[in-house]
XYZ file of C-alpha atoms in Angstrom:
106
model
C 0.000 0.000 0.000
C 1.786 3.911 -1.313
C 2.252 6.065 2.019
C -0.462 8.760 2.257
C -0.108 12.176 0.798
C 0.556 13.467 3.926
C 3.398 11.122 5.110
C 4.925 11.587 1.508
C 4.772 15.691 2.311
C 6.402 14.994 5.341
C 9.361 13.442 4.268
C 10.009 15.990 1.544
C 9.813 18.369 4.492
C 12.278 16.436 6.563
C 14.675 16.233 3.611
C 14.655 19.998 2.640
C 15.674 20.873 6.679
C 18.443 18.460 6.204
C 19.841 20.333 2.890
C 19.387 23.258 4.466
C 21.384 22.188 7.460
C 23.948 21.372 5.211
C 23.838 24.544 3.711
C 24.312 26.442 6.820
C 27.138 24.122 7.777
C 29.149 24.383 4.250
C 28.413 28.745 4.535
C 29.780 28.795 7.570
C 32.584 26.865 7.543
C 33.612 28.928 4.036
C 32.833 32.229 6.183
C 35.212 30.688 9.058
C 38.299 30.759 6.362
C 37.767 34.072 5.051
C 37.693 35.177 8.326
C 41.323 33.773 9.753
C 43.747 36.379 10.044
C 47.195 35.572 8.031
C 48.511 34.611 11.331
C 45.709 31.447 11.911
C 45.974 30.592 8.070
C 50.021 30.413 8.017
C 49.119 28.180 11.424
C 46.502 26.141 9.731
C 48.892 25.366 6.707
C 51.875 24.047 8.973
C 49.466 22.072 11.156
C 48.018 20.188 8.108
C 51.226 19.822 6.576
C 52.331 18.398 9.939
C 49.234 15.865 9.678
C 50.154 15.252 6.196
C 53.632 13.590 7.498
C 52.227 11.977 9.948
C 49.843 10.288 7.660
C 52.808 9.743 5.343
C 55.031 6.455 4.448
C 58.226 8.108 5.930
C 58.770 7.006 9.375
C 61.238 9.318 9.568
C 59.210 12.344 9.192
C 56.532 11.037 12.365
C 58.253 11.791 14.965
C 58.966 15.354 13.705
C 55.607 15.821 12.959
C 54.166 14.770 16.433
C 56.762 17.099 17.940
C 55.144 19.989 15.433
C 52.000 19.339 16.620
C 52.737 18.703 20.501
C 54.464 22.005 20.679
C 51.511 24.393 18.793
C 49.190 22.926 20.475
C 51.492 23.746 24.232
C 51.948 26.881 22.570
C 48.280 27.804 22.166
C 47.416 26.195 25.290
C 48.606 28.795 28.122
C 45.080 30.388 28.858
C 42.209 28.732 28.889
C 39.720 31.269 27.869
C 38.538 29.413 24.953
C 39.544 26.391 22.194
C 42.717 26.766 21.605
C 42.852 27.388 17.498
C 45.486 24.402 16.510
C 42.551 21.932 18.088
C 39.851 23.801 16.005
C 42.406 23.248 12.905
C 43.288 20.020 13.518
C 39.382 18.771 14.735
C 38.807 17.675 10.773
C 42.172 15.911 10.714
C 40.788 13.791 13.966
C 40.128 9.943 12.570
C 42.935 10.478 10.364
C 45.757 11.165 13.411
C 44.019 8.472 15.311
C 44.493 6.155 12.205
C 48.285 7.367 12.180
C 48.669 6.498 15.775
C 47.086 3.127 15.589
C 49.561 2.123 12.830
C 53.014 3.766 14.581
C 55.151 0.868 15.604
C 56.524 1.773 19.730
């Protein structure tokens, strides 16, 4: 038996919020970039490329990398007034770090 017309309006309801959602997310995280200061964008650059090595085939280059990220994120870390920035930088980067870490031989 089809759903009724008004179940079928209801879930074309539910799916527009959900796009809009979206939306909203996507604008603001576009309106977040514009807005760093050359400062938080030369930051954001050196912690991804530190997450790059880390994710990277080069043993070598892990242990630098860790010590990259260990010391911005001591640095940023003095006051606790709010989120430090390097964990708001590095918050997309999360499941791939933990992947890195996982993998690391002791």
């Amino acid at each position: 038996m089809p759903p009724a017309q008004d179940e079928v309006a209801k879930m074309d309801t539910d799916k527009s919020v959900d796009t809009k959602d979206d939306k909203d997310t996507k604008k603001e995280t576009k309106e977040e970039e514009e807005e760093l200061s050359d400062e938080d964008l030369q930051l954001k650059i050196y912690l991804e490329l530190a997450v790059e090595r880390l994710q990277g085939a080069d043993a070598s280059l892990h242990r630098s990398a860790l010590e990259i990220l260990r010391t911005k994120i001591r640095e940023s870390t003095s006051s606790m007034t709010s989120v430090p920035k390097p964990l708001k930088f590095l918050r997309p980067h999360y499941d791939g770090i933990k992947t890195a870490h996982s993998s690391m031989a002791e």
